[in-house]
mmCIF file of C-alpha atoms in Angstrom:
data_model
loop_
_atom_site.group_PDB
_atom_site.id
_atom_site.type_symbol
_atom_site.label_atom_id
_atom_site.label_comp_id
_atom_site.label_asym_id
_atom_site.label_seq_id
_atom_site.Cartn_x
_atom_site.Cartn_y
_atom_site.Cartn_z
ATOM 1 C CA GLU A 1 4.389 7.553 -18.174
ATOM 2 C CA ASP A 2 5.142 7.345 -14.548
ATOM 3 C CA GLN A 3 6.153 4.042 -13.598
ATOM 4 C CA VAL A 4 7.687 1.789 -10.854
ATOM 5 C CA THR A 5 9.199 -1.550 -11.335
ATOM 6 C CA GLN A 6 10.482 -3.863 -8.904
ATOM 7 C CA SER A 7 12.935 -6.849 -9.206
ATOM 8 C CA PRO A 8 13.448 -9.487 -8.693
ATOM 9 C CA GLU A 9 9.673 -10.705 -8.226
ATOM 10 C CA ALA A 10 10.818 -13.254 -5.717
ATOM 11 C CA LEU A 11 13.982 -13.876 -3.897
ATOM 12 C CA ARG A 12 14.931 -16.835 -1.802
ATOM 13 C CA LEU A 13 17.949 -16.530 0.498
ATOM 14 C CA GLN A 14 19.596 -18.557 3.408
ATOM 15 C CA GLU A 15 19.561 -17.022 6.767
ATOM 16 C CA GLY A 16 22.582 -14.738 6.856
ATOM 17 C CA GLU A 17 22.872 -14.134 3.213
ATOM 18 C CA SER A 18 22.821 -10.534 2.404
ATOM 19 C CA SER A 19 21.286 -9.222 -0.862
ATOM 20 C CA SER A 20 19.481 -6.239 -2.382
ATOM 21 C CA LEU A 21 16.015 -5.648 -3.755
ATOM 22 C CA ASN A 22 15.692 -3.109 -6.704
ATOM 23 C CA CYS A 23 13.129 -0.400 -7.341
ATOM 24 C CA SER A 24 13.312 1.404 -10.628
ATOM 25 C CA TYR A 25 11.140 4.388 -11.313
ATOM 26 C CA THR A 26 10.227 6.674 -13.980
ATOM 27 C CA VAL A 27 8.578 9.998 -12.981
ATOM 28 C CA SER A 28 8.706 13.610 -14.355
ATOM 29 C CA GLY A 29 9.904 14.703 -10.864
ATOM 30 C CA LEU A 30 10.409 12.761 -7.600
ATOM 31 C CA ARG A 31 8.749 14.131 -4.500
ATOM 32 C CA GLY A 32 9.356 10.895 -2.408
ATOM 33 C CA LEU A 33 10.125 7.308 -2.609
ATOM 34 C CA PHE A 34 8.666 4.962 -0.021
ATOM 35 C CA TRP A 35 9.390 1.389 1.009
ATOM 36 C CA TYR A 36 6.933 -0.758 2.842
ATOM 37 C CA ARG A 37 6.851 -4.264 4.258
ATOM 38 C CA GLN A 38 3.691 -6.443 3.957
ATOM 39 C CA ASP A 39 3.198 -9.845 5.696
ATOM 40 C CA PRO A 40 0.665 -12.317 4.483
ATOM 41 C CA GLY A 41 -2.882 -11.395 5.459
ATOM 42 C CA LYS A 42 -1.894 -7.812 6.621
ATOM 43 C CA GLY A 43 -1.679 -4.376 5.355
ATOM 44 C CA PRO A 44 1.640 -2.721 4.191
ATOM 45 C CA GLU A 45 3.808 -1.374 7.170
ATOM 46 C CA PHE A 46 5.685 1.697 6.548
ATOM 47 C CA LEU A 47 9.531 1.372 6.511
ATOM 48 C CA PHE A 48 11.227 4.580 4.902
ATOM 49 C CA THR A 49 10.890 7.706 2.973
ATOM 50 C CA LEU A 50 13.686 8.915 0.678
ATOM 51 C CA TYR A 51 13.517 12.342 -0.818
ATOM 52 C CA SER A 52 16.835 13.106 -2.896
ATOM 53 C CA ALA A 53 19.580 11.034 -4.637
ATOM 54 C CA GLY A 54 22.265 10.164 -2.120
ATOM 55 C CA GLU A 55 20.056 9.717 0.707
ATOM 56 C CA GLU A 56 20.349 6.475 2.958
ATOM 57 C CA LYS A 57 18.169 5.286 5.776
ATOM 58 C CA GLU A 58 18.607 2.256 8.022
ATOM 59 C CA LYS A 59 16.465 0.241 10.319
ATOM 60 C CA GLU A 60 17.980 -2.885 12.019
ATOM 61 C CA ARG A 61 18.966 -5.087 9.101
ATOM 62 C CA LEU A 62 17.480 -3.177 6.380
ATOM 63 C CA LYS A 63 19.041 0.020 4.517
ATOM 64 C CA ALA A 64 17.536 1.869 1.863
ATOM 65 C CA THR A 65 19.408 4.154 -0.793
ATOM 66 C CA LEU A 66 18.002 6.255 -3.584
ATOM 67 C CA THR A 67 19.778 7.422 -6.870
ATOM 68 C CA LYS A 68 18.002 9.520 -9.614
ATOM 69 C CA LYS A 69 16.721 6.287 -11.391
ATOM 70 C CA GLU A 70 16.218 3.549 -8.597
ATOM 71 C CA SER A 71 16.365 2.537 -5.001
ATOM 72 C CA PHE A 72 17.834 -0.365 -3.448
ATOM 73 C CA LEU A 73 16.715 -2.033 -0.346
ATOM 74 C CA HIS A 74 19.828 -3.751 1.094
ATOM 75 C CA ILE A 75 19.246 -6.526 3.648
ATOM 76 C CA THR A 76 22.100 -7.480 5.810
ATOM 77 C CA ALA A 77 22.328 -11.137 7.461
ATOM 78 C CA PRO A 78 18.619 -11.608 7.225
ATOM 79 C CA LYS A 79 16.673 -13.695 9.606
ATOM 80 C CA PRO A 80 13.551 -15.816 8.835
ATOM 81 C CA GLU A 81 11.340 -13.081 10.319
ATOM 82 C CA ASP A 82 12.330 -10.853 7.481
ATOM 83 C CA SER A 83 10.417 -12.781 5.056
ATOM 84 C CA ALA A 84 7.662 -10.718 3.680
ATOM 85 C CA THR A 85 6.661 -8.810 0.522
ATOM 86 C CA TYR A 86 8.514 -5.533 0.216
ATOM 87 C CA LEU A 87 6.715 -2.786 -1.714
ATOM 88 C CA CYS A 88 8.080 0.312 -3.262
ATOM 89 C CA ALA A 89 5.962 3.503 -4.202
ATOM 90 C CA VAL A 90 6.988 6.932 -5.665
ATOM 91 C CA GLN A 91 5.104 10.198 -5.232
ATOM 92 C CA ALA A 92 5.683 12.616 -8.269
ATOM 93 C CA VAL A 93 5.868 16.209 -7.939
ATOM 94 C CA GLY A 94 2.472 17.786 -8.483
ATOM 95 C CA SER A 95 0.682 14.813 -7.021
ATOM 96 C CA ASN A 96 -0.893 15.550 -3.680
ATOM 97 C CA TYR A 97 -2.053 12.200 -2.476
ATOM 98 C CA GLN A 98 -1.274 9.597 -5.429
ATOM 99 C CA LEU A 99 1.618 7.175 -5.052
ATOM 100 C CA ILE A 100 2.691 4.942 -7.928
ATOM 101 C CA TRP A 101 3.187 1.398 -6.620
ATOM 102 C CA GLY A 102 5.273 -1.374 -7.755
ATOM 103 C CA ALA A 103 4.185 -4.918 -7.726
ATOM 104 C CA GLY A 104 6.555 -6.057 -4.836
ATOM 105 C CA THR A 105 9.373 -8.467 -4.251
ATOM 106 C CA LYS A 106 8.466 -11.435 -2.184
ATOM 107 C CA LEU A 107 11.443 -12.333 0.079
ATOM 108 C CA ILE A 108 11.764 -15.862 1.587
ATOM 109 C CA ILE A 109 14.546 -16.304 4.164
ATOM 110 C CA LYS A 110 15.251 -20.028 4.837
ATOM 111 C CA PRO A 111 16.683 -21.026 8.276
ATOM 112 C CA GLU B 1 -7.788 0.838 19.613
ATOM 113 C CA THR B 2 -5.008 2.276 17.853
ATOM 114 C CA GLY B 3 -3.814 2.824 14.240
ATOM 115 C CA VAL B 4 -6.071 1.988 11.361
ATOM 116 C CA THR B 5 -8.785 -0.734 11.758
ATOM 117 C CA GLN B 6 -10.937 -2.440 9.031
ATOM 118 C CA THR B 7 -14.061 -4.482 9.382
ATOM 119 C CA PRO B 8 -15.023 -7.129 8.572
ATOM 120 C CA ARG B 9 -11.635 -8.923 7.883
ATOM 121 C CA HIS B 10 -13.109 -11.412 5.666
ATOM 122 C CA LEU B 11 -16.283 -11.169 3.386
ATOM 123 C CA VAL B 12 -17.925 -13.497 1.078
ATOM 124 C CA MET B 13 -20.728 -12.170 -0.991
ATOM 125 C CA GLY B 14 -22.853 -13.198 -3.931
ATOM 126 C CA MET B 15 -23.223 -10.820 -7.166
ATOM 127 C CA THR B 16 -26.542 -9.570 -6.028
ATOM 128 C CA ASN B 17 -25.720 -8.639 -2.394
ATOM 129 C CA LYS B 18 -24.940 -5.263 -1.027
ATOM 130 C CA LYS B 19 -22.370 -4.899 1.803
ATOM 131 C CA SER B 20 -20.209 -2.139 3.138
ATOM 132 C CA LEU B 21 -16.640 -2.244 4.255
ATOM 133 C CA LYS B 22 -15.740 0.071 7.239
ATOM 134 C CA CYS B 23 -12.411 1.741 7.978
ATOM 135 C CA GLU B 24 -11.729 3.753 11.126
ATOM 136 C CA GLN B 25 -8.278 5.777 11.932
ATOM 137 C CA HIS B 26 -7.340 6.644 15.367
ATOM 138 C CA LEU B 27 -4.311 8.602 14.262
ATOM 139 C CA GLY B 28 -5.723 12.200 13.920
ATOM 140 C CA HIS B 29 -4.857 12.011 10.282
ATOM 141 C CA ASN B 30 -6.874 14.397 7.752
ATOM 142 C CA ALA B 31 -6.755 12.009 4.574
ATOM 143 C CA MET B 32 -8.231 8.579 4.044
ATOM 144 C CA TYR B 33 -7.700 6.004 1.027
ATOM 145 C CA TRP B 34 -9.144 3.149 -0.456
ATOM 146 C CA TYR B 35 -6.869 0.603 -2.134
ATOM 147 C CA LYS B 36 -7.603 -2.538 -4.170
ATOM 148 C CA GLN B 37 -4.803 -5.103 -4.068
ATOM 149 C CA SER B 38 -4.972 -8.184 -6.444
ATOM 150 C CA ALA B 39 -2.258 -10.838 -6.438
ATOM 151 C CA LYS B 40 1.126 -9.939 -8.108
ATOM 152 C CA LYS B 41 -0.263 -6.492 -9.108
ATOM 153 C CA PRO B 42 0.555 -2.850 -7.873
ATOM 154 C CA LEU B 43 -1.751 -1.518 -5.370
ATOM 155 C CA GLU B 44 -4.568 0.318 -7.165
ATOM 156 C CA LEU B 45 -5.778 3.682 -5.600
ATOM 157 C CA MET B 46 -9.522 3.703 -5.649
ATOM 158 C CA PHE B 47 -10.519 6.770 -3.726
ATOM 159 C CA VAL B 48 -9.056 9.611 -1.545
ATOM 160 C CA TYR B 49 -10.776 11.733 0.850
ATOM 161 C CA SER B 50 -9.081 14.575 2.561
ATOM 162 C CA LEU B 51 -10.270 17.891 4.230
ATOM 163 C CA GLU B 52 -9.535 19.783 1.043
ATOM 164 C CA GLU B 53 -10.711 17.385 -1.657
ATOM 165 C CA ARG B 54 -12.090 14.047 -2.835
ATOM 166 C CA VAL B 55 -9.915 12.353 -5.472
ATOM 167 C CA GLU B 56 -11.172 9.255 -7.374
ATOM 168 C CA ASN B 57 -9.784 6.861 -9.906
ATOM 169 C CA ASN B 58 -11.959 7.200 -13.037
ATOM 170 C CA SER B 59 -11.490 3.530 -13.859
ATOM 171 C CA VAL B 60 -13.261 2.249 -10.700
ATOM 172 C CA PRO B 61 -16.621 1.062 -11.532
ATOM 173 C CA SER B 62 -19.623 2.703 -10.038
ATOM 174 C CA ARG B 63 -20.570 -0.667 -8.189
ATOM 175 C CA PHE B 64 -18.127 0.848 -5.625
ATOM 176 C CA SER B 65 -19.400 3.723 -3.743
ATOM 177 C CA PRO B 66 -17.276 5.512 -1.031
ATOM 178 C CA GLU B 67 -18.619 7.480 1.829
ATOM 179 C CA CYS B 68 -16.420 9.640 4.339
ATOM 180 C CA PRO B 69 -18.690 10.973 7.077
ATOM 181 C CA ASN B 70 -15.805 12.468 9.031
ATOM 182 C CA SER B 71 -11.993 12.538 8.967
ATOM 183 C CA SER B 72 -11.829 9.430 11.171
ATOM 184 C CA HIS B 73 -14.224 7.082 9.249
ATOM 185 C CA LEU B 74 -14.531 5.742 5.680
ATOM 186 C CA PHE B 75 -16.979 3.246 4.052
ATOM 187 C CA LEU B 76 -16.823 1.406 0.890
ATOM 188 C CA HIS B 77 -20.412 0.411 -0.266
ATOM 189 C CA LEU B 78 -20.523 -2.575 -2.600
ATOM 190 C CA HIS B 79 -23.298 -3.631 -4.863
ATOM 191 C CA THR B 80 -23.841 -6.061 -7.709
ATOM 192 C CA LEU B 81 -19.963 -6.948 -7.725
ATOM 193 C CA GLN B 82 -18.486 -9.265 -10.196
ATOM 194 C CA PRO B 83 -16.018 -12.145 -9.427
ATOM 195 C CA GLU B 84 -13.219 -10.182 -10.649
ATOM 196 C CA ASP B 85 -13.569 -7.766 -7.687
ATOM 197 C CA SER B 86 -12.459 -10.387 -5.412
ATOM 198 C CA ALA B 87 -9.318 -8.953 -3.715
ATOM 199 C CA LEU B 88 -7.901 -7.541 -0.498
ATOM 200 C CA TYR B 89 -9.288 -4.018 0.048
ATOM 201 C CA LEU B 90 -6.889 -1.809 1.950
ATOM 202 C CA CYS B 91 -7.689 1.366 3.814
ATOM 203 C CA ALA B 92 -4.973 3.941 4.764
ATOM 204 C CA SER B 93 -4.659 7.223 6.137
ATOM 205 C CA SER B 94 -2.030 9.994 6.101
ATOM 206 C CA PRO B 95 -1.518 13.092 8.255
ATOM 207 C CA ARG B 96 -1.673 16.801 7.143
ATOM 208 C CA GLY B 97 1.606 17.777 5.301
ATOM 209 C CA SER B 98 2.853 14.133 4.860
ATOM 210 C CA GLU B 99 2.578 11.655 1.999
ATOM 211 C CA THR B 100 3.428 8.951 4.397
ATOM 212 C CA GLN B 101 0.376 6.655 4.380
ATOM 213 C CA TYR B 102 -0.482 4.127 7.125
ATOM 214 C CA PHE B 103 -2.504 1.069 6.403
ATOM 215 C CA GLY B 104 -5.189 -1.025 8.000
ATOM 216 C CA PRO B 105 -5.026 -4.918 8.002
ATOM 217 C CA GLY B 106 -7.512 -5.029 4.938
ATOM 218 C CA THR B 107 -10.678 -6.818 4.146
ATOM 219 C CA ARG B 108 -10.363 -10.047 1.987
ATOM 220 C CA LEU B 109 -13.276 -9.941 -0.342
ATOM 221 C CA LEU B 110 -14.432 -13.046 -2.292
ATOM 222 C CA VAL B 111 -17.333 -12.565 -4.991
ATOM 223 C CA LEU B 112 -19.036 -15.647 -5.889
#
């Protein structure tokens, strides 16, 4: 069964303390892996799409990486405004529109 | 307005009411989606409309009824809902040839 698991469920960091969020996936064939950021009371905001193992993408303090089993979202020297829930989703080969979503990691950056 | 808009942003309804949620996308996309988001659970895809097809999650109760009159507008008609239907309802759209979905701000629904 296709599945996406995110860990940890919640993560509290001090401002400037770098860390990583994990997204493990099980699909018959990966068409794409997506990272989103969601602020309270808002819809998810698209961050990255990764398509193949070894691919990396960066945006400001965020860097997403992909292997054949998992993806990491690395956060370098985070600031309080990076606090949000980060969602991971995968699209399987043969699936036109359906994404399989993880439950998210709630990130809290304390000043 | 730009992006994906949703109205209303908040809705409180009784179990016997009938209401509708509205979504509009100003991105020229050709596919639109309804999702249900409950606390600490993954997003649940309810319906997809595209120029080519309509896809629906068979586990969605019939008290939810979608309508897509054109590629820019999407409605979710609600009737005789249950308290467990209380959640954030998100609308999204995606362009032709891309799986990247762009979300609206959501409608927070409370069923009493």
